[in-house]
C-alpha cells in the first residue's frame, strides 16, 4: 500500500472474490453463478435500453420497483434496488450499526460481513456455529445488536426455518435484523412475508443466483418504508445513480419472466440432489444444502489437494483455508453434464 493510504484502514482485510481465471477454459463451479443465461425477455429489454445510454439512468428505478412490488406483494416504498446485494448490505452496516448497536453474525458465513463492519468502523461479534455447522437460534434471542444472518447460510448451504427467523426478529424489537436471502429461491421460505409484521426486519436478495444476472450486479432490499427511507438516505449520500440503465432494463425483463426463473430453480434443485447422491456414492460427506451449491468433504483427500487437482483438470470449485472449513470444498450446482465431468475428475483423483 502507498504511504498515503489512511491509517484507519491499515488493518482492513478485503473480501476475496471467487476466481475468474482466463488462462484456460474451465468448468466454473466455484462462484455460485447460474448455468442458465438470462431470459429472452430480459435480453430484449437490455437491447432496447442501449439506445438511450447518452442519458442518465433513473435513480428511482421506477419500472424495476413497480414490477418487483407486484412480484413480491409489497408497496413501492418498501423496496430498494442496489448495485448487487453487497451494496444494500453495506448500506445496512452503515445505517443500522454503531457503538450502541454493534453488528453480530455467525463466525462461518458470507465473508463480506466482517469487511463491511471494518470499513464502516462499527464493532462486531462473530457467534460460532454449532459443531454440525447449524446456527443456534438461542444465541440470537434478545441480544439487542444488529443481526446479519444469511439464510441459507454460505458456504454451508444450511437454512433456518421461517419460524426460527421470526423468533429472532420478534425477540429483538429495538434492533434491526437483516436476513440475507441470496439463495432463498432454491428451497427456502422467504422472510419477506414478515416485513408487515415486524418493523425491524430487512430482507435482502440478489439477481445473481436464481435470476442469472451475476454480471448485471443487481440486488434489492425489502422492509417497512421507514427502514427503506433510512437506506435511501445512505444511497443518495453516496451514489444516487447506482444502477445503470442496462441493468435496470434487464432486471425488469427478468421480473416479467418469473416462470423462466422458477423453471431454472426447479432444475437446479433437481441437479443439486443428483450431485449430492453422486458425491455420497463416492464416499463424500455432504451438508444438507438449500442453496445452489453443496459443501462436501472426503476422508481420503485434503480439501485443498482436491481443489488443486480439479483445477489442473479444468474444473473450478471453491476452497476455504480457515481451520473448520479446510477439509471441505464448496461446489456450485451446474448442469448434469458439468456434474458428470466433475465427478469423473474426482473419481480419477480418488
Coordinates of C-alpha atoms in Angstrom, one line a residue:
X1 CA 0.0 0.0 0.0
X2 CA 1.1 3.6 -0.5
X3 CA 2.2 5.9 2.2
X4 CA -1.0 8.0 1.6
X5 CA -3.4 5.2 2.5
X6 CA -5.3 6.2 5.6
X7 CA -4.1 4.5 8.8
X8 CA -7.8 3.9 9.7
X9 CA -7.8 1.1 7.1
X10 CA -4.3 -0.2 7.8
X11 CA -5.7 -3.5 9.2
X12 CA -8.5 -3.9 6.7
X13 CA -8.5 -7.3 5.0
X14 CA -10.6 -7.0 1.8
X15 CA -13.1 -9.7 0.7
X16 CA -11.6 -12.3 -1.6
X17 CA -14.0 -13.0 -4.6
X18 CA -14.0 -16.3 -6.3
X19 CA -11.5 -17.0 -9.1
X20 CA -12.3 -15.7 -12.6
X21 CA -9.2 -17.1 -14.4
X22 CA -8.7 -16.6 -18.1
X23 CA -5.6 -18.7 -18.8
X24 CA -7.8 -21.7 -19.9
X25 CA -11.4 -22.8 -20.4
X26 CA -12.8 -24.1 -17.1
X27 CA -16.0 -25.7 -15.9
X28 CA -16.8 -23.0 -13.3
X29 CA -18.4 -24.4 -10.3
X30 CA -16.8 -22.0 -7.8
X31 CA -18.8 -18.8 -7.7
X32 CA -22.4 -20.0 -7.5
X33 CA -23.4 -18.5 -10.8
X34 CA -26.4 -19.9 -12.7
X35 CA -25.6 -22.3 -15.5
X36 CA -28.5 -20.7 -17.5
X37 CA -28.4 -17.4 -19.4
X38 CA -30.8 -14.5 -18.7
X39 CA -34.3 -14.9 -20.2
X40 CA -35.0 -13.8 -23.8
X41 CA -37.4 -11.1 -22.4
X42 CA -34.5 -9.7 -20.3
X43 CA -32.0 -9.6 -23.1
X44 CA -34.6 -7.9 -25.4
X45 CA -35.2 -5.1 -22.9
X46 CA -31.5 -4.6 -22.5
X47 CA -31.1 -4.3 -26.2
X48 CA -33.7 -1.5 -26.2
X49 CA -32.0 0.3 -23.3
X50 CA -28.7 0.5 -25.2
X51 CA -30.3 3.2 -27.5
X52 CA -30.5 5.7 -24.6
X53 CA -27.2 5.3 -22.9
X54 CA -26.4 9.0 -23.5
X55 CA -28.9 9.8 -20.7
X56 CA -28.5 9.2 -17.0
X57 CA -30.3 6.2 -15.6
X58 CA -33.4 6.6 -13.4
X59 CA -32.1 7.0 -9.8
X60 CA -35.5 5.8 -8.5
X61 CA -35.6 2.6 -10.7
X62 CA -39.3 3.2 -11.2
X63 CA -40.0 0.5 -13.7
X64 CA -38.0 -2.0 -11.8
X65 CA -39.5 -1.1 -8.4
X66 CA -43.1 -1.3 -9.9
X67 CA -42.6 -4.8 -11.3
X68 CA -40.8 -6.0 -8.1
X69 CA -43.6 -4.7 -5.9
X70 CA -46.0 -6.8 -7.9
X71 CA -43.9 -9.9 -7.8
X72 CA -43.2 -9.7 -4.1
X73 CA -46.6 -8.2 -3.0
X74 CA -45.1 -5.1 -1.3
X75 CA -45.6 -1.4 -1.7
X76 CA -43.2 0.6 -4.0
X77 CA -41.8 2.4 -0.9
X78 CA -40.9 -0.9 0.7
X79 CA -38.3 -1.9 -1.8
X80 CA -34.9 -0.5 -2.7
X81 CA -32.7 -1.7 -5.6
X82 CA -28.9 -1.6 -5.3
X83 CA -25.7 -2.5 -7.2
X84 CA -25.8 -6.2 -6.2
X85 CA -27.0 -7.2 -2.7
X86 CA -23.5 -6.4 -1.5
X87 CA -24.3 -2.7 -1.7
X88 CA -27.5 -2.9 0.3
X89 CA -25.7 -5.0 2.9
X90 CA -23.0 -2.3 3.1
X91 CA -25.8 0.3 3.5
X92 CA -27.3 -1.6 6.3
X93 CA -24.0 -1.8 8.2
X94 CA -23.6 2.0 7.7
X95 CA -27.2 2.9 8.6
X96 CA -28.1 0.5 11.5
X97 CA -24.8 -0.3 13.3
X98 CA -22.9 1.9 15.8
X99 CA -21.3 1.7 19.3
X100 CA -24.8 1.1 20.9
X101 CA -25.9 -1.4 18.3
X102 CA -22.8 -3.4 17.2
X103 CA -23.2 -5.9 14.4
X104 CA -23.4 -9.6 15.1
X105 CA -23.3 -12.6 12.7
X106 CA -22.1 -16.2 12.6
X107 CA -18.4 -16.9 12.6
X108 CA -18.8 -19.0 9.4
X109 CA -21.0 -17.1 6.9
X110 CA -20.7 -14.7 4.0
X111 CA -17.1 -13.4 4.1
X112 CA -18.1 -9.8 3.3
X113 CA -19.8 -9.2 6.7
X114 CA -16.6 -8.6 8.7
X115 CA -15.3 -6.4 5.9
X116 CA -18.4 -4.2 5.9
X117 CA -18.1 -3.9 9.7
X118 CA -14.5 -2.9 9.5
X119 CA -14.8 -0.4 6.6
X120 CA -17.8 1.2 8.4
X121 CA -15.8 1.2 11.6
X122 CA -18.5 -0.4 13.7
X123 CA -17.9 -3.0 16.4
X124 CA -18.9 -6.6 15.6
X125 CA -19.2 -10.0 17.2
X126 CA -19.0 -13.4 15.5
X127 CA -21.1 -16.2 17.1
X128 CA -19.7 -19.7 16.4
X129 CA -21.8 -22.1 14.6
X130 CA -22.5 -25.4 16.3
X131 CA -20.4 -28.4 15.5
X132 CA -22.8 -29.5 12.8
X133 CA -22.5 -26.1 11.2
X134 CA -26.0 -25.0 12.1
X135 CA -26.9 -21.7 13.7
X136 CA -28.0 -21.8 17.3
X137 CA -31.2 -19.7 17.3
X138 CA -31.0 -19.2 21.1
X139 CA -27.7 -17.3 20.6
X140 CA -29.6 -14.5 18.8
X141 CA -32.6 -14.2 21.1
X142 CA -32.9 -10.8 22.7
X143 CA -29.3 -9.7 22.2
X144 CA -30.0 -6.1 21.3
X145 CA -27.5 -6.0 18.4
X146 CA -27.9 -5.5 14.7
X147 CA -28.1 -9.1 13.4
X148 CA -27.0 -10.3 10.0
X149 CA -28.0 -13.9 9.0
X150 CA -27.5 -15.4 5.6
X151 CA -30.4 -17.8 5.0
X152 CA -29.5 -20.3 3.6
X153 CA -26.0 -19.7 5.0
X154 CA -22.9 -19.7 3.0
X155 CA -20.7 -21.6 2.5
X156 CA -22.7 -24.4 4.3
X157 CA -26.0 -24.1 2.4
X158 CA -27.9 -24.9 5.7
X159 CA -31.1 -22.9 6.2
X160 CA -33.1 -21.8 9.2
X161 CA -36.9 -22.3 9.1
X162 CA -39.1 -19.2 8.8
X163 CA -40.3 -19.9 12.4
X164 CA -36.8 -19.7 13.7
X165 CA -36.2 -16.4 11.8
X166 CA -39.4 -15.0 13.3
X167 CA -38.2 -16.0 16.8
X168 CA -35.0 -14.0 16.3
X169 CA -36.8 -10.9 14.7
X170 CA -39.5 -10.8 17.3
X171 CA -37.1 -11.0 20.3
X172 CA -35.0 -8.0 19.1
X173 CA -37.6 -5.2 18.7
X174 CA -35.0 -2.5 19.4
X175 CA -32.5 -3.7 16.8
X176 CA -32.6 -4.3 13.0
X177 CA -32.4 -7.9 11.9
X178 CA -31.0 -8.4 8.3
X179 CA -31.9 -11.7 6.6
X180 CA -29.6 -12.1 3.6
X181 CA -31.6 -14.3 1.2
X182 CA -29.1 -14.6 -1.7
X183 CA -30.0 -18.3 -2.1
X184 CA -33.6 -18.3 -0.9
X185 CA -35.1 -19.4 -4.3
X186 CA -33.5 -22.9 -4.1
X187 CA -35.8 -24.3 -1.5
X188 CA -36.2 -22.0 1.5
X189 CA -39.2 -20.0 2.6
X190 CA -38.6 -16.2 2.3
X191 CA -39.0 -13.9 5.3
X192 CA -40.5 -11.2 3.0
X193 CA -43.9 -12.2 4.3
X194 CA -42.9 -10.9 7.8
X195 CA -42.0 -7.3 6.9
X196 CA -45.5 -6.0 7.5
X197 CA -45.5 -7.7 10.9
X198 CA -42.1 -6.5 12.1
X199 CA -40.7 -3.0 11.5
X200 CA -37.2 -4.1 12.4
X201 CA -36.8 -6.7 9.6
X202 CA -34.8 -6.1 6.4
X203 CA -34.7 -8.8 3.8
X204 CA -32.1 -8.7 1.1
X205 CA -32.0 -10.6 -2.1
X206 CA -29.9 -10.7 -5.4
X207 CA -30.5 -11.4 -9.1
X208 CA -27.0 -13.0 -9.3
X209 CA -28.1 -16.6 -8.5
X210 CA -31.6 -17.7 -9.4
X211 CA -32.2 -14.9 -11.9
X212 CA -29.0 -15.4 -13.9
X213 CA -27.7 -11.8 -13.6
X214 CA -24.4 -12.2 -11.7
X215 CA -22.7 -10.0 -14.3
X216 CA -25.5 -7.4 -14.1
X217 CA -24.9 -6.6 -10.5
X218 CA -28.5 -6.1 -9.2
X219 CA -29.7 -6.6 -5.7
X220 CA -32.5 -5.3 -3.5
X221 CA -33.9 -5.0 0.0
X222 CA -37.5 -5.2 1.3
X223 CA -38.6 -3.7 4.6
X224 CA -41.1 -1.3 6.1
X225 CA -41.0 2.1 4.4
X226 CA -39.2 3.7 7.3
X227 CA -36.2 1.4 7.0
X228 CA -36.1 1.8 3.3
X229 CA -36.1 5.6 3.8
X230 CA -33.1 5.2 6.0
X231 CA -31.3 3.2 3.4
X232 CA -32.2 5.7 0.7
X233 CA -30.5 8.4 2.8
X234 CA -27.3 6.4 2.6
X235 CA -27.8 5.7 -1.1
X236 CA -28.4 9.3 -2.1
X237 CA -25.5 10.4 0.0
X238 CA -23.1 8.1 -1.8
X239 CA -24.2 7.2 -5.3
X240 CA -27.8 8.1 -6.5
X241 CA -27.2 6.6 -10.0
X242 CA -26.1 3.3 -8.5
X243 CA -27.8 1.0 -11.1
X244 CA -27.1 1.6 -14.8
X245 CA -29.8 1.7 -17.4
X246 CA -28.9 -1.7 -18.9
X247 CA -29.2 -3.4 -15.6
X248 CA -32.4 -1.7 -14.8
X249 CA -33.9 -2.9 -18.1
X250 CA -32.6 -6.4 -17.9
X251 CA -33.8 -6.7 -14.3
X252 CA -37.3 -5.6 -15.3
X253 CA -37.3 -8.2 -18.1
X254 CA -36.3 -10.9 -15.6
X255 CA -39.2 -10.0 -13.4
X256 CA -41.6 -10.2 -16.4
X257 CA -40.4 -13.8 -16.9
X258 CA -40.9 -15.4 -13.4
X259 CA -41.8 -18.8 -15.0
X260 CA -38.4 -18.9 -16.6
X261 CA -36.8 -18.3 -13.2
X262 CA -38.9 -20.8 -11.4
X263 CA -38.2 -23.5 -14.1
X264 CA -34.4 -22.9 -13.7
X265 CA -34.6 -23.1 -10.0
X266 CA -36.5 -26.4 -10.2
X267 CA -33.8 -27.8 -12.5
X268 CA -31.0 -26.6 -10.1
X269 CA -32.8 -28.2 -7.1
X270 CA -33.0 -31.5 -9.1
X271 CA -29.4 -31.2 -10.1
X272 CA -28.4 -30.5 -6.5
X273 CA -29.9 -33.8 -5.5
X274 CA -28.2 -35.5 -8.4
X275 CA -24.8 -34.1 -7.4
X276 CA -25.3 -34.9 -3.7
X277 CA -26.2 -38.5 -4.5
X278 CA -23.2 -38.9 -6.8
X279 CA -20.8 -37.5 -4.2
X280 CA -22.2 -39.6 -1.4
X281 CA -21.9 -42.7 -3.5
X282 CA -18.2 -41.8 -3.8
X283 CA -17.8 -41.6 0.0
X284 CA -18.2 -37.8 0.5
X285 CA -20.0 -36.3 3.5
X286 CA -22.3 -33.6 2.1
X287 CA -24.0 -31.0 4.3
X288 CA -27.8 -30.7 3.7
X289 CA -28.0 -27.7 1.3
X290 CA -30.9 -25.5 0.4
X291 CA -28.7 -23.4 -1.9
X292 CA -27.4 -23.7 -5.5
X293 CA -24.2 -25.3 -4.1
X294 CA -23.1 -28.1 -1.8
X295 CA -20.4 -28.2 0.8
X296 CA -18.6 -31.6 0.9
X297 CA -15.6 -33.4 2.3
X298 CA -13.9 -36.8 1.8
X299 CA -11.9 -38.6 4.4
X300 CA -9.4 -39.8 1.9
X301 CA -8.4 -36.5 0.5
X302 CA -7.5 -33.0 1.8
X303 CA -9.8 -30.2 0.7
X304 CA -7.1 -28.1 -0.8
X305 CA -5.4 -31.0 -2.6
X306 CA -8.7 -31.9 -4.2
X307 CA -9.4 -28.3 -5.2
X308 CA -5.9 -28.0 -6.8
X309 CA -6.2 -31.4 -8.6
X310 CA -9.6 -30.4 -10.1
X311 CA -8.3 -27.0 -11.2
X312 CA -5.4 -28.7 -13.0
X313 CA -8.0 -30.8 -14.8
X314 CA -10.1 -27.8 -15.8
X315 CA -12.8 -27.8 -13.1
X316 CA -13.0 -24.9 -10.6
X317 CA -14.6 -25.4 -7.1
X318 CA -14.2 -23.1 -4.1
X319 CA -11.8 -23.9 -1.2
X320 CA -11.6 -22.0 2.1
X321 CA -8.4 -22.2 4.2
X322 CA -9.9 -21.5 7.7
X323 CA -9.4 -24.2 10.3
X324 CA -13.0 -25.5 10.4
X325 CA -13.5 -25.4 6.7
X326 CA -10.3 -26.6 5.1
X327 CA -11.4 -30.2 4.7
X328 CA -14.4 -29.1 2.6
X329 CA -15.0 -27.7 -0.8
X330 CA -18.0 -25.7 -2.0
X331 CA -19.3 -26.9 -5.3
X332 CA -21.8 -24.9 -7.4
X333 CA -24.6 -26.9 -8.9
X334 CA -24.2 -26.8 -12.6
X335 CA -25.8 -28.8 -15.4
X336 CA -25.9 -32.5 -15.3
X337 CA -23.2 -32.6 -18.0
X338 CA -20.9 -30.4 -15.8
X339 CA -21.7 -32.6 -12.8
X340 CA -20.8 -35.7 -14.7
X341 CA -17.4 -34.2 -15.7
X342 CA -16.8 -33.0 -12.2
X343 CA -17.4 -36.4 -10.6
X344 CA -15.4 -38.2 -13.3
X345 CA -12.4 -36.0 -12.4
X346 CA -12.9 -36.6 -8.7
X347 CA -13.0 -40.3 -9.3
X348 CA -9.7 -40.1 -11.1
X349 CA -8.2 -38.5 -8.0
X350 CA -9.7 -40.9 -5.5

